[in-house]
mmCIF file of C-alpha atoms in Angstrom:
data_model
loop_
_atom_site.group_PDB
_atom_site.id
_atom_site.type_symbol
_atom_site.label_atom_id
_atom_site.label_comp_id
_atom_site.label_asym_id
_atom_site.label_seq_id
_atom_site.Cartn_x
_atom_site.Cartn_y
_atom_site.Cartn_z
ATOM 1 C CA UNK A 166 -7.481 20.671 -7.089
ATOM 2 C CA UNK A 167 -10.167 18.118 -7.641
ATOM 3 C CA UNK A 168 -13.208 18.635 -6.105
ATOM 4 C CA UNK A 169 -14.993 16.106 -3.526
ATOM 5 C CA UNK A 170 -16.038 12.965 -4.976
ATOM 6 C CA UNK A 171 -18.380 11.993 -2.220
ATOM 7 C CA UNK A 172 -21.452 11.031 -5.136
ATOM 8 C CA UNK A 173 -19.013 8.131 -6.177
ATOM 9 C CA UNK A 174 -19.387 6.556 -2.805
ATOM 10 C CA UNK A 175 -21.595 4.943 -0.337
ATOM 11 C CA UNK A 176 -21.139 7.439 2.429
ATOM 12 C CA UNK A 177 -24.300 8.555 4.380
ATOM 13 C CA UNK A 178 -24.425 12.578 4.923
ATOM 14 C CA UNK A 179 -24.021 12.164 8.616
ATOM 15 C CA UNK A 180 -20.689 9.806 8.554
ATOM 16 C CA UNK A 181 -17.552 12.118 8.661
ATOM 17 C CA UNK A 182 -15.160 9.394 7.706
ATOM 18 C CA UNK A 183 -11.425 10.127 8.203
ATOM 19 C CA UNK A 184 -9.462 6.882 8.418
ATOM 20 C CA UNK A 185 -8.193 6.231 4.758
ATOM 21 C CA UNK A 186 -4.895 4.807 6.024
ATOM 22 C CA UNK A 187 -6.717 2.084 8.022
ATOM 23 C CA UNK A 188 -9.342 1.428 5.049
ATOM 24 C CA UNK A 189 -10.163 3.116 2.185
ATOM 25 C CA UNK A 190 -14.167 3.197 1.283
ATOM 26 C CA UNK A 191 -14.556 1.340 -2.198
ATOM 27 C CA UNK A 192 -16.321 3.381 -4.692
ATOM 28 C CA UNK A 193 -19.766 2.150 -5.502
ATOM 29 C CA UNK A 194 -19.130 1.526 -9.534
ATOM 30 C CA UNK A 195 -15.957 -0.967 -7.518
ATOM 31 C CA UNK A 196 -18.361 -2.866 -5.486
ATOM 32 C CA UNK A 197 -21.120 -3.320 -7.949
ATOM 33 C CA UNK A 198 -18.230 -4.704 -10.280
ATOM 34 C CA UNK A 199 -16.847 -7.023 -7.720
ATOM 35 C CA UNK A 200 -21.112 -7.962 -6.809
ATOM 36 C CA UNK A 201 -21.248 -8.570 -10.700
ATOM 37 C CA UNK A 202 -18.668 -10.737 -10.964
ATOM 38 C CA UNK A 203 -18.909 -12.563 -7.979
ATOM 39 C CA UNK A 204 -22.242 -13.442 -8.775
ATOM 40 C CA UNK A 205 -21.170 -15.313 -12.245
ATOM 41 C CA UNK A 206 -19.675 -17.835 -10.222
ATOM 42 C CA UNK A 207 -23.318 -19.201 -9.126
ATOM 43 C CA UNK A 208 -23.515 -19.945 -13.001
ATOM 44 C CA UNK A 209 -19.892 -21.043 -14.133
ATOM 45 C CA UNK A 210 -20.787 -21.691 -17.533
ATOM 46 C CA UNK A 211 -21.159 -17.997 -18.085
ATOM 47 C CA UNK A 212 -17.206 -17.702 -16.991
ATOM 48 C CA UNK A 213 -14.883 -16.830 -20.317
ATOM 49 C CA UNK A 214 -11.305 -18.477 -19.879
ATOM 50 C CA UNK A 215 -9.465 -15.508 -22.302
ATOM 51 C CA UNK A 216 -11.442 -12.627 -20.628
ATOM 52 C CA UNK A 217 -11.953 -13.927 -16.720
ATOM 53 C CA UNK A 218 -8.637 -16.131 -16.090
ATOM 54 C CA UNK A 219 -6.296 -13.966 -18.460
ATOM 55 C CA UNK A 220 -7.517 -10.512 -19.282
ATOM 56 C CA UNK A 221 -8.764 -8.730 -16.493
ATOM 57 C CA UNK A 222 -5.519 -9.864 -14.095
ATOM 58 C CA UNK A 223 -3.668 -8.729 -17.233
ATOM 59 C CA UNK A 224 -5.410 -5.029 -16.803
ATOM 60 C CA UNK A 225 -5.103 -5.098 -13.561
ATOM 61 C CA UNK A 226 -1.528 -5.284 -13.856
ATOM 62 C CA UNK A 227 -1.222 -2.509 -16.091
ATOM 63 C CA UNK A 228 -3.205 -0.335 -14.097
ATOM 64 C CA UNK A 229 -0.810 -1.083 -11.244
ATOM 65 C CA UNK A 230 2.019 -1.035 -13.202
ATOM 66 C CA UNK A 231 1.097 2.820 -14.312
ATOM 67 C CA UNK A 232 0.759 3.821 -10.623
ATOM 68 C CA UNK A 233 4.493 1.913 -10.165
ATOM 69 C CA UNK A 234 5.249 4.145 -13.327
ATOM 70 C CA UNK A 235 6.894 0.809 -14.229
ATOM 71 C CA UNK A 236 5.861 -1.520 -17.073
ATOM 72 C CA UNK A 237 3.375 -4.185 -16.631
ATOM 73 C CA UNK A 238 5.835 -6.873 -17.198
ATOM 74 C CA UNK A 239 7.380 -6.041 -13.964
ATOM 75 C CA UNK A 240 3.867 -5.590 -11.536
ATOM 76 C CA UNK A 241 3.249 -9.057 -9.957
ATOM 77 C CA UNK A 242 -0.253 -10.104 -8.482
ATOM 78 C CA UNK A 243 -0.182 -10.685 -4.852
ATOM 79 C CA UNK A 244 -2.830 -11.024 -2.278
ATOM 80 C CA UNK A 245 -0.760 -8.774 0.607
ATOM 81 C CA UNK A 246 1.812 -6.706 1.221
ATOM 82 C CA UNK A 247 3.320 -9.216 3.448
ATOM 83 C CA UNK A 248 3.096 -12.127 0.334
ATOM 84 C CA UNK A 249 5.318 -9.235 -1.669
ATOM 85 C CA UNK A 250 7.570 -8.713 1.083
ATOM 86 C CA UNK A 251 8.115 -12.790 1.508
ATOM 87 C CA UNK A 252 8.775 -12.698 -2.214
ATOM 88 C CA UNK A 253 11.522 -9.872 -1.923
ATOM 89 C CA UNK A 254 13.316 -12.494 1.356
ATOM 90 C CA UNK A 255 12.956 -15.148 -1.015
ATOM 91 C CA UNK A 256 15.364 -13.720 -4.126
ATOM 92 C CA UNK A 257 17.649 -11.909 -1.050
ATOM 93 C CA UNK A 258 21.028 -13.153 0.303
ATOM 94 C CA UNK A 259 21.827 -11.168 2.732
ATOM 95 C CA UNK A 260 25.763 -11.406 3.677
ATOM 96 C CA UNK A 261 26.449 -12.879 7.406
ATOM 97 C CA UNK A 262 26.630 -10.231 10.061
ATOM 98 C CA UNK A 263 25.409 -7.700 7.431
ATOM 99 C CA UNK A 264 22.738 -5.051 8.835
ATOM 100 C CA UNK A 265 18.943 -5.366 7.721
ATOM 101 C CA UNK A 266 17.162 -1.486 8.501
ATOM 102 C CA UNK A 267 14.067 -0.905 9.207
ATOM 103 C CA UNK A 268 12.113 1.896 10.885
ATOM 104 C CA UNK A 269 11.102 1.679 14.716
ATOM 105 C CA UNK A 270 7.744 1.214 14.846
ATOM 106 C CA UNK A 271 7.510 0.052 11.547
ATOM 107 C CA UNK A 272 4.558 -1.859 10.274
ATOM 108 C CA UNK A 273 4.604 -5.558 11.436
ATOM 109 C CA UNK A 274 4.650 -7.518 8.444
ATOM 110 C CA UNK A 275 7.739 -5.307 7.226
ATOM 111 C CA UNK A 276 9.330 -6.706 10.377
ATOM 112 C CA UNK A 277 8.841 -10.242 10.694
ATOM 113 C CA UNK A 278 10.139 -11.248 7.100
ATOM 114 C CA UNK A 279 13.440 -9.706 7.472
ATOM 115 C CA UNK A 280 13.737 -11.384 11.371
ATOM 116 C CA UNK A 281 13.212 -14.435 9.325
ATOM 117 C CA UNK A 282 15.751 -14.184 6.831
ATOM 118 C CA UNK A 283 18.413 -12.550 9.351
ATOM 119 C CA UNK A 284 18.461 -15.564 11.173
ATOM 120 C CA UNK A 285 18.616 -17.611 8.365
ATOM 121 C CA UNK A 286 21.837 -15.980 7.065
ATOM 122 C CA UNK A 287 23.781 -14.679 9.836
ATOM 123 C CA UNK A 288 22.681 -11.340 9.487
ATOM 124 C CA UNK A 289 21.353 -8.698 12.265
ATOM 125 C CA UNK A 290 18.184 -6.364 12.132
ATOM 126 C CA UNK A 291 18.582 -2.707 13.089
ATOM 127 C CA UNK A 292 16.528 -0.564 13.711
ATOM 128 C CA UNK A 293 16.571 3.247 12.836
ATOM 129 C CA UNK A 294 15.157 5.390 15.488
ATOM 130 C CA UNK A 295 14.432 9.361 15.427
ATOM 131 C CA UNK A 296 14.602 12.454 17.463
ATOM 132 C CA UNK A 297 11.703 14.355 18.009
ATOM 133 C CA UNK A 298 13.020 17.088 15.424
ATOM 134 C CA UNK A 299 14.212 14.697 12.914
ATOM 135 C CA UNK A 300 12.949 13.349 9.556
ATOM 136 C CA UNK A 301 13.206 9.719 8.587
ATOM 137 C CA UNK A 302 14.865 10.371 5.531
ATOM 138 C CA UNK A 303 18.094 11.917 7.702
ATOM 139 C CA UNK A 304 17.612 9.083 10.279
ATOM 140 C CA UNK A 305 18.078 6.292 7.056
ATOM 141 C CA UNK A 306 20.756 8.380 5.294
ATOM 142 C CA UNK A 307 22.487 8.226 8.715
ATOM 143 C CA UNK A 308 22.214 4.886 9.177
ATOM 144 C CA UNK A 309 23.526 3.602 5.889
ATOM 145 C CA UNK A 310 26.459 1.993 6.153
ATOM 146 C CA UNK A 311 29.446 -0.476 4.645
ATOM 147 C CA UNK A 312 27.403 -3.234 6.820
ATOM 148 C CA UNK A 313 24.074 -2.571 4.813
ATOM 149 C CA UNK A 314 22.944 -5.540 3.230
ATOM 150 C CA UNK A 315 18.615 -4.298 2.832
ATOM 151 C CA UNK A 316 17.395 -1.024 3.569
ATOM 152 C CA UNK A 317 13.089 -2.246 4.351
ATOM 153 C CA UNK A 318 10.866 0.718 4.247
ATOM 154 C CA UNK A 319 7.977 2.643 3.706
ATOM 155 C CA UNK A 320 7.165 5.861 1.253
ATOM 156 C CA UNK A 321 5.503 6.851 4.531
ATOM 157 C CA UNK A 322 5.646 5.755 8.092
ATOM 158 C CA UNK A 323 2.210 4.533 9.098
ATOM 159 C CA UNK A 324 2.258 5.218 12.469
ATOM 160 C CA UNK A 325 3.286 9.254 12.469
ATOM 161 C CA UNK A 326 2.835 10.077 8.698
ATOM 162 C CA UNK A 327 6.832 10.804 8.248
ATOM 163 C CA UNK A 328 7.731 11.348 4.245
ATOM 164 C CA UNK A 329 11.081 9.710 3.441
ATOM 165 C CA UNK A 330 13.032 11.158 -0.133
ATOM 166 C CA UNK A 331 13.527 7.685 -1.304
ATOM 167 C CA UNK A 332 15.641 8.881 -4.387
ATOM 168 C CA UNK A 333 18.800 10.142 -1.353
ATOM 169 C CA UNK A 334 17.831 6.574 0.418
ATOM 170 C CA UNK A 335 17.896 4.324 -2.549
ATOM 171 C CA UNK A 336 21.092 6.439 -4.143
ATOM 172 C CA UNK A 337 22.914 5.907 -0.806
ATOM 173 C CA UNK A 338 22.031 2.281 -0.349
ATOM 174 C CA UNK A 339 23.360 1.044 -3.924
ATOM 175 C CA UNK A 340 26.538 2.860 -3.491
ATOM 176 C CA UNK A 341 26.858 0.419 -0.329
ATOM 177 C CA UNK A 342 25.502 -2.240 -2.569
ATOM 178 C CA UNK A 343 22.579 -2.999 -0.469
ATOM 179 C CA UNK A 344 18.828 -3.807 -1.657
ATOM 180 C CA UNK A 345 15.910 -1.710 -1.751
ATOM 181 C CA UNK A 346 12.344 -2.941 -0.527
ATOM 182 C CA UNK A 347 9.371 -0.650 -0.492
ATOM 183 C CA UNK A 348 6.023 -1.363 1.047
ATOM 184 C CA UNK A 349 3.536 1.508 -0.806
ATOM 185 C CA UNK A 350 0.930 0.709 0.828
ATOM 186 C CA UNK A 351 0.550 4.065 2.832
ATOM 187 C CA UNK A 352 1.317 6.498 -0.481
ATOM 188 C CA UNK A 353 1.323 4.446 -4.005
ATOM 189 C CA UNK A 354 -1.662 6.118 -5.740
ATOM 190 C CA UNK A 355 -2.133 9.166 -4.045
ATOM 191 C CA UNK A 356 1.659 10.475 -3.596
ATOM 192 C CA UNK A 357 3.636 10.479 -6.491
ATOM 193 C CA UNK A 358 6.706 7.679 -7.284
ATOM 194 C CA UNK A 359 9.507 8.786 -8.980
ATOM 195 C CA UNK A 360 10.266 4.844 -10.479
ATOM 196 C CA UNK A 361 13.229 6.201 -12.238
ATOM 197 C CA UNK A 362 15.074 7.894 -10.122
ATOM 198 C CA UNK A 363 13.822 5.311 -6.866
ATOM 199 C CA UNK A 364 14.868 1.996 -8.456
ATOM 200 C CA UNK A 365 13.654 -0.218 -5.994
ATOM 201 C CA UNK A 366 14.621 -4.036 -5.929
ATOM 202 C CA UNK A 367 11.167 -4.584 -4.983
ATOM 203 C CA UNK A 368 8.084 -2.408 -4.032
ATOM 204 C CA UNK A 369 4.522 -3.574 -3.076
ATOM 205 C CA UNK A 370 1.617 -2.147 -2.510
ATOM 206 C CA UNK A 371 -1.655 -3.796 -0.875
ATOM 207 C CA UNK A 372 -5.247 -2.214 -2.489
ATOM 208 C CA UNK A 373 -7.299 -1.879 0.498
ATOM 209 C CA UNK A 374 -6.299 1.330 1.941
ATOM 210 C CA UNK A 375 -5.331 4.712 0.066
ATOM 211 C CA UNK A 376 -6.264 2.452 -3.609
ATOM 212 C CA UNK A 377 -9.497 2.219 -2.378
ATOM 213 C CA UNK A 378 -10.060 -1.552 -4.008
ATOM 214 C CA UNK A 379 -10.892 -4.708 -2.068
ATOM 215 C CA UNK A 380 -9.340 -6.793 0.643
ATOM 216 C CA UNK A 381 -6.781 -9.850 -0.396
ATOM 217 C CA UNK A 382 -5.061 -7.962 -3.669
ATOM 218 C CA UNK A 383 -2.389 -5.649 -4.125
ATOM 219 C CA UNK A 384 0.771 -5.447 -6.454
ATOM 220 C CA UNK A 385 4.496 -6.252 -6.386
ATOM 221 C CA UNK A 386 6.851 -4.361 -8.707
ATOM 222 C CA UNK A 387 9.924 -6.597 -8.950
ATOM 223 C CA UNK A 388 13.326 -4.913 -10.648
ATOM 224 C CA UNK A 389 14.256 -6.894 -14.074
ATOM 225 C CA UNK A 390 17.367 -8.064 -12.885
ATOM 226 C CA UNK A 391 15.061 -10.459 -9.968
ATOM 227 C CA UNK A 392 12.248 -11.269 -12.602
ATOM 228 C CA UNK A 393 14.241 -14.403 -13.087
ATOM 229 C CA UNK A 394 13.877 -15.428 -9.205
ATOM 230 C CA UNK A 395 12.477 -17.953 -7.092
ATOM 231 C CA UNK A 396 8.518 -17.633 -6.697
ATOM 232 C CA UNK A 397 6.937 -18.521 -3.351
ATOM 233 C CA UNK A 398 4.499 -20.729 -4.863
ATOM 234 C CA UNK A 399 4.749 -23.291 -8.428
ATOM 235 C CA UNK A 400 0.760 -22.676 -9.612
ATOM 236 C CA UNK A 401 -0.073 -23.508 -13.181
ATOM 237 C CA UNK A 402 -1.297 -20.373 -14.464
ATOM 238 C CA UNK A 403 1.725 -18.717 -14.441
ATOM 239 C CA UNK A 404 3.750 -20.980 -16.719
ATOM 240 C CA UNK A 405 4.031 -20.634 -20.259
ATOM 241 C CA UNK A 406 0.851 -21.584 -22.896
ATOM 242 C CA UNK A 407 -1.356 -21.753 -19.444
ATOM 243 C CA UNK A 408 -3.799 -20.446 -21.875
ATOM 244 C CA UNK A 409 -4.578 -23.563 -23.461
ATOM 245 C CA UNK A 410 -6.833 -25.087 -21.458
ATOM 246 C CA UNK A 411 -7.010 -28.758 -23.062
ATOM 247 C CA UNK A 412 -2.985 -29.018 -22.871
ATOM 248 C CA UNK A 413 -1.973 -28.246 -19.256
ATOM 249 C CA UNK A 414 -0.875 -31.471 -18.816
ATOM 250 C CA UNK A 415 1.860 -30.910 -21.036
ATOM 251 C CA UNK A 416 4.023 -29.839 -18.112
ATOM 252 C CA UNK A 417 6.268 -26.556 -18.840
ATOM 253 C CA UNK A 418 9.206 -25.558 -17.450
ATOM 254 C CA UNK A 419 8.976 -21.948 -18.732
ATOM 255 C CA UNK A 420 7.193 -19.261 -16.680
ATOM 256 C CA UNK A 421 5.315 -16.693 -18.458
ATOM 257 C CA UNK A 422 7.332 -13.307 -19.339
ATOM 258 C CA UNK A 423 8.443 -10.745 -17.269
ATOM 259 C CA UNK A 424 7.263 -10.712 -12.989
ATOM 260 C CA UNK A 425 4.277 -13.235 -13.726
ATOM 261 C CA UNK A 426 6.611 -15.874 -12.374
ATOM 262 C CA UNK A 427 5.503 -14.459 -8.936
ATOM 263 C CA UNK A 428 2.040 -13.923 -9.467
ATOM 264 C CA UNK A 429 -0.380 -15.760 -6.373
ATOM 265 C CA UNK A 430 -2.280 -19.153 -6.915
ATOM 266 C CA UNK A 431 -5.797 -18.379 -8.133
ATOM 267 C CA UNK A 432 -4.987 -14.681 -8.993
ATOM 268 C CA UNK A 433 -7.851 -14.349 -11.384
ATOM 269 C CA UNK A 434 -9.689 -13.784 -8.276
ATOM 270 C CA UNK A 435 -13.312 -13.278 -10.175
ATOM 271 C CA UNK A 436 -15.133 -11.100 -7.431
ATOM 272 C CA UNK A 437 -11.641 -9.659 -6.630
ATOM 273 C CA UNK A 438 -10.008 -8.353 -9.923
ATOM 274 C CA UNK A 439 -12.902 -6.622 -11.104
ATOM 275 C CA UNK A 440 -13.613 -4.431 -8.429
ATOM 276 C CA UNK A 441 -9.780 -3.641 -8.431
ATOM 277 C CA UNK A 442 -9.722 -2.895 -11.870
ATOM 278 C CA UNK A 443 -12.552 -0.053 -11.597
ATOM 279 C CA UNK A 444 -10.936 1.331 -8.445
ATOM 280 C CA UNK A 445 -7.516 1.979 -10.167
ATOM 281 C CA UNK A 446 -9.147 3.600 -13.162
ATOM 282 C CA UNK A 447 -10.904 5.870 -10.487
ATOM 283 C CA UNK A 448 -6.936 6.904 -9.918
ATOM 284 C CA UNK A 449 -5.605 6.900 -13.107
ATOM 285 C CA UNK A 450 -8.182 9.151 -13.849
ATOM 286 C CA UNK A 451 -7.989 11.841 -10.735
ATOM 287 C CA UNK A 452 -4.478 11.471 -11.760
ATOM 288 C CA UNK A 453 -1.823 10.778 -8.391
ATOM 289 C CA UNK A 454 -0.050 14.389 -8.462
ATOM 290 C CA UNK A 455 -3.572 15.995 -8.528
ATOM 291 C CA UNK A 456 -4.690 13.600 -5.498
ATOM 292 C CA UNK A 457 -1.923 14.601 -3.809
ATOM 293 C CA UNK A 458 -2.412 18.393 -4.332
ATOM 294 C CA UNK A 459 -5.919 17.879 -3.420
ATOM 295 C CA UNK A 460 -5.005 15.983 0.060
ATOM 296 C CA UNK A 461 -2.116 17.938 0.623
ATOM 297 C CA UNK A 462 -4.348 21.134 0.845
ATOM 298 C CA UNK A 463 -7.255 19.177 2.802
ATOM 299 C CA UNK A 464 -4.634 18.020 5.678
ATOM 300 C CA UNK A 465 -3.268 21.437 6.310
ATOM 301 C CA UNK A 466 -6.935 22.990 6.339
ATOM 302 C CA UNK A 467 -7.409 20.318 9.147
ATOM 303 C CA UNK A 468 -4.636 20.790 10.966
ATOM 304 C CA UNK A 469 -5.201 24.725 11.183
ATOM 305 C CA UNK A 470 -9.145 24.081 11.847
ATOM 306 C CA UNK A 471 -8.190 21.809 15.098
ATOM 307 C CA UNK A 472 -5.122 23.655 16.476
ATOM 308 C CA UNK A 473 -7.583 26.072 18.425
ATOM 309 C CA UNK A 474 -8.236 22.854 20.200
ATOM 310 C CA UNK A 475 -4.768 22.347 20.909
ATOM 311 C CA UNK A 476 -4.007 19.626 18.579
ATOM 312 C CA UNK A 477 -0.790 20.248 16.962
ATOM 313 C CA UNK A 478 0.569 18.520 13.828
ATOM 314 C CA UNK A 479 4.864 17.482 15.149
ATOM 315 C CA UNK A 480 5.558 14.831 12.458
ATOM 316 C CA UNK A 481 8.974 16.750 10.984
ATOM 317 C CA UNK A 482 8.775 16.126 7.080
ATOM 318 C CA UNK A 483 4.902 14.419 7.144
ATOM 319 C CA UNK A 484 3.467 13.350 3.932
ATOM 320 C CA UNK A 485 1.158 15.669 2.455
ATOM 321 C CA UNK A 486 -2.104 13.399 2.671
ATOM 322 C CA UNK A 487 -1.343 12.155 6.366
ATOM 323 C CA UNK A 488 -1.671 13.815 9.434
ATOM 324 C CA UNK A 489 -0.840 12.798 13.271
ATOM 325 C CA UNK A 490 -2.054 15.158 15.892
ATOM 326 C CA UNK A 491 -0.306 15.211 19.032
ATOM 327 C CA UNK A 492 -3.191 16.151 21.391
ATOM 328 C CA UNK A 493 -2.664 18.977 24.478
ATOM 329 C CA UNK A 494 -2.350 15.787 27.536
ATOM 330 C CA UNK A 495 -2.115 13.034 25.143
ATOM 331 C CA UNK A 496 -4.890 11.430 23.392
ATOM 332 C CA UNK A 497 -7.656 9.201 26.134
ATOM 333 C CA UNK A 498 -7.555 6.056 25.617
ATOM 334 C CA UNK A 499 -11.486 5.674 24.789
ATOM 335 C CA UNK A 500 -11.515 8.526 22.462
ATOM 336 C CA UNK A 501 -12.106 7.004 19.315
ATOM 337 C CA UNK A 502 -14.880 4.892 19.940
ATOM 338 C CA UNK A 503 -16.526 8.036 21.848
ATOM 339 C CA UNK A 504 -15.765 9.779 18.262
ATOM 340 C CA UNK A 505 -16.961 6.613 16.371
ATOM 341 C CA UNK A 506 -20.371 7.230 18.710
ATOM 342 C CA UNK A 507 -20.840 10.530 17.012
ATOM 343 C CA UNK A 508 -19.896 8.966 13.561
ATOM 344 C CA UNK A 509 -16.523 10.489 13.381
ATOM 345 C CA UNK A 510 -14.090 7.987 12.264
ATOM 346 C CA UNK A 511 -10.502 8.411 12.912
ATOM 347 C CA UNK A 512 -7.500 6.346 14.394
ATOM 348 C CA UNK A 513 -4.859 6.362 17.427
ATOM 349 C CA UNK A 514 -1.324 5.353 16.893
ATOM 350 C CA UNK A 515 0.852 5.562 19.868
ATOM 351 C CA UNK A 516 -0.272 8.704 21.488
ATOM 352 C CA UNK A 517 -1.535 10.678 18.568
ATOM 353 C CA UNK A 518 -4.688 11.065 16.575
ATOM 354 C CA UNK A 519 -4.229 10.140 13.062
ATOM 355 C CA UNK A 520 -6.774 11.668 10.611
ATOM 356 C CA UNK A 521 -5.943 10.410 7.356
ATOM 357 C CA UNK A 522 -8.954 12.136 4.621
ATOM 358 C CA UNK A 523 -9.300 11.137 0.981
ATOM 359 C CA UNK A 524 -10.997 12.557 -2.053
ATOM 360 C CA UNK A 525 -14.878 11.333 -0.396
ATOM 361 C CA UNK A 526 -14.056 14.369 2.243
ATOM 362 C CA UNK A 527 -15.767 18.014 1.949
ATOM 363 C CA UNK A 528 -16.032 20.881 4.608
ATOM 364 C CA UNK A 529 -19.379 19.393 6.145
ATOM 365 C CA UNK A 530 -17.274 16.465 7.201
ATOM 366 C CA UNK A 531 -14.154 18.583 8.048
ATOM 367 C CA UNK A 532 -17.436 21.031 10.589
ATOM 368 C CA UNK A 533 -18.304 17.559 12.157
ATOM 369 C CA UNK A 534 -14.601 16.238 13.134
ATOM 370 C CA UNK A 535 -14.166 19.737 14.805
ATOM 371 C CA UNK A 536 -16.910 19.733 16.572
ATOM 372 C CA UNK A 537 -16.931 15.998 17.586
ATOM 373 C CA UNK A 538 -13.538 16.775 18.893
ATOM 374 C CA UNK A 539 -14.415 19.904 20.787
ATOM 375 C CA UNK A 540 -17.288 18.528 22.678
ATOM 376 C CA UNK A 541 -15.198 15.208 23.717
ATOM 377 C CA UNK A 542 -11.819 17.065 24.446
#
């Protein structure tokens, strides 16, 4: 269990902040790295084209690449999820009149890329739905088919906090032959991803939320057998000798080894890598399993503090750092923002409360979100 690492972060005593999966507070030591950085480019001379352009994306990818448990050779810089998921369309054929699954309710931008390329080859989207009682893993494992061409999902839905065993899914959709795309952005870091026995064609993760880094970066694992693939983008940096400054103009057809092929323009990103870098140490360091113990026990202490208030936790299956409250008449429409008044931050999703904590959360926060609730419920 790790204890609370509040004293790493900007959080004033009286904030009680519970909304991780919408957007995860950056650690200070982040931030002032980011600051430090950013504030080199007001004297660009200072800039050092090995260390700035090339070395610190390069550890940034191998931080990412250890939370992937994949090599860094296959982590790809990209500046959203949805930028990794338009990669994985891009290197996918799916057949005509094949099937395309995704969740219901699924997050938007894992939605729109796969309407996109159904159209474009003939293909359908369907969507796998749930009872009440039912996981998502034995809603996916159900829906698996001859006709599956993709299988598009989450580690964790976003909207309920649903778990899905993606070593069954990804074992059932290669016997079909179908691909495997992961968006991470709801678990990688802080629930544990079993690379080897997942396999994933692709899997991306954004930084913002449960990584705790800045806006606009995240990472794309891409399997060896697409490193070879079409890249959204032709930028310079990510062809081979891009190092050498004085001889880009000697045009080269090579990329650079491994998934840097689909790296974004202008992925050096001086105020952004930084910070980044110094918030996935911070994980590497708690260490994911231990984050997820930790969260694990802090969820189910919540849920049993606010069932007196009638809030029960339904999600069959939920991830162990998630939670989605179904309240006793269903959740008012104002209530966050008359929690947010009382400086209790949480989200709605649907008609549930979703209290997502991280490692910044102690009891004195935990005392404030039941009371908040008690006196507005």
């Amino acid at each position: 269990m790790i204890a609370s690492q509040r004293a790493l972060f900007d959080l004033p005593r009286e904030v009680a902040y519970f909304n991780a999966a919408y957007m995860g507070p950056m650690p200070i030591a982040g931030s002032g790295a980011g600051a430090t950085s950013y504030a080199r480019k007001t004297r660009p001379w200072t800039l050092d084209i090995e260390a700035d352009f090339f070395a610190a994306p390069e550890a940034f990818r191998t931080r990412a690449a250890a939370l992937f448990g994949a090599s860094r050779n296959d982590v790809a810089i990209v500046p959203a999820a949805s930028y990794g998921l338009a990669t994985a369309a891009r290197n996918l054929a799916p057949d005509a009149r094949s099937e395309i699954l995704v969740l219901d309710a699924q997050f938007p931008s894992n939605i729109y890329v796969w309407r996109g390329l159904a159209k474009q080859y003939g293909a359908r989207i369907r969507t796998v739905t749930r009872r009440e009682d039912q996981g998502w893993t034995e809603a996916m494992l159900g829906a698996i088919s001859t006709a599956t061409s993709i299988v598009a999902c989450p580690h964790v839905h976003w909207a309920d906090g649903g778990q899905l065993d993606l070593a069954a899914i990804s074992d059932a959709a290669r016997r079909q032959g179908a691909a495997l795309v992961l968006d991470l952005t709801q678990s990688l870091g802080v629930l544990p991803f079993d690379m080897a026995a997942i396999q994933p064609d692709f899997a991306v993760a954004a930084c913002y939320k449960w990584l705790l880094g800045p806006y606009s970066i995240g990472g794309l694992y891409v399997a060896p057998q697409h490193q070879p693939g079409e890249p959204l983008e032709e930028n310079w940096i990510v062809r081979d000798r891009a190092e050498d400054f004085a001889r880009l103009v000697d045009y080269a057809d090579e990329y650079a080894p491994g998934a840097r092929r689909f790296d974004m323009g202008e992925r050096s990103a001086f105020q952004l890598v930084p910070a980044a870098n110094v918030c996935l140490q911070h994980m590497l360091d708690w260490g994911v399993a231990e984050i997820s113990e930790t969260l694990g026990a802090r969820t189910a202490e919540i849920a049993e503090a606010l069932a007196p208030l009638g809030l029960r936790d339904v999600t069959p299956q939920r991830a162990p750092h998630y939670l989605c409250l179904a309240l006793p008449d269903g959740a008012p429409a104002d209530l966050v923002k008359r929690l947010a008044a009382r400086q209790v931050y949480v989200s709605q999703r649907g008609d549930r409360l979703r209290v997502t904590p991280h490692l910044y959360n102690d009891e004195t926060d935990l005392a404030r979100l039941r009371a908040a609730l008690q006196a507005e419920l």
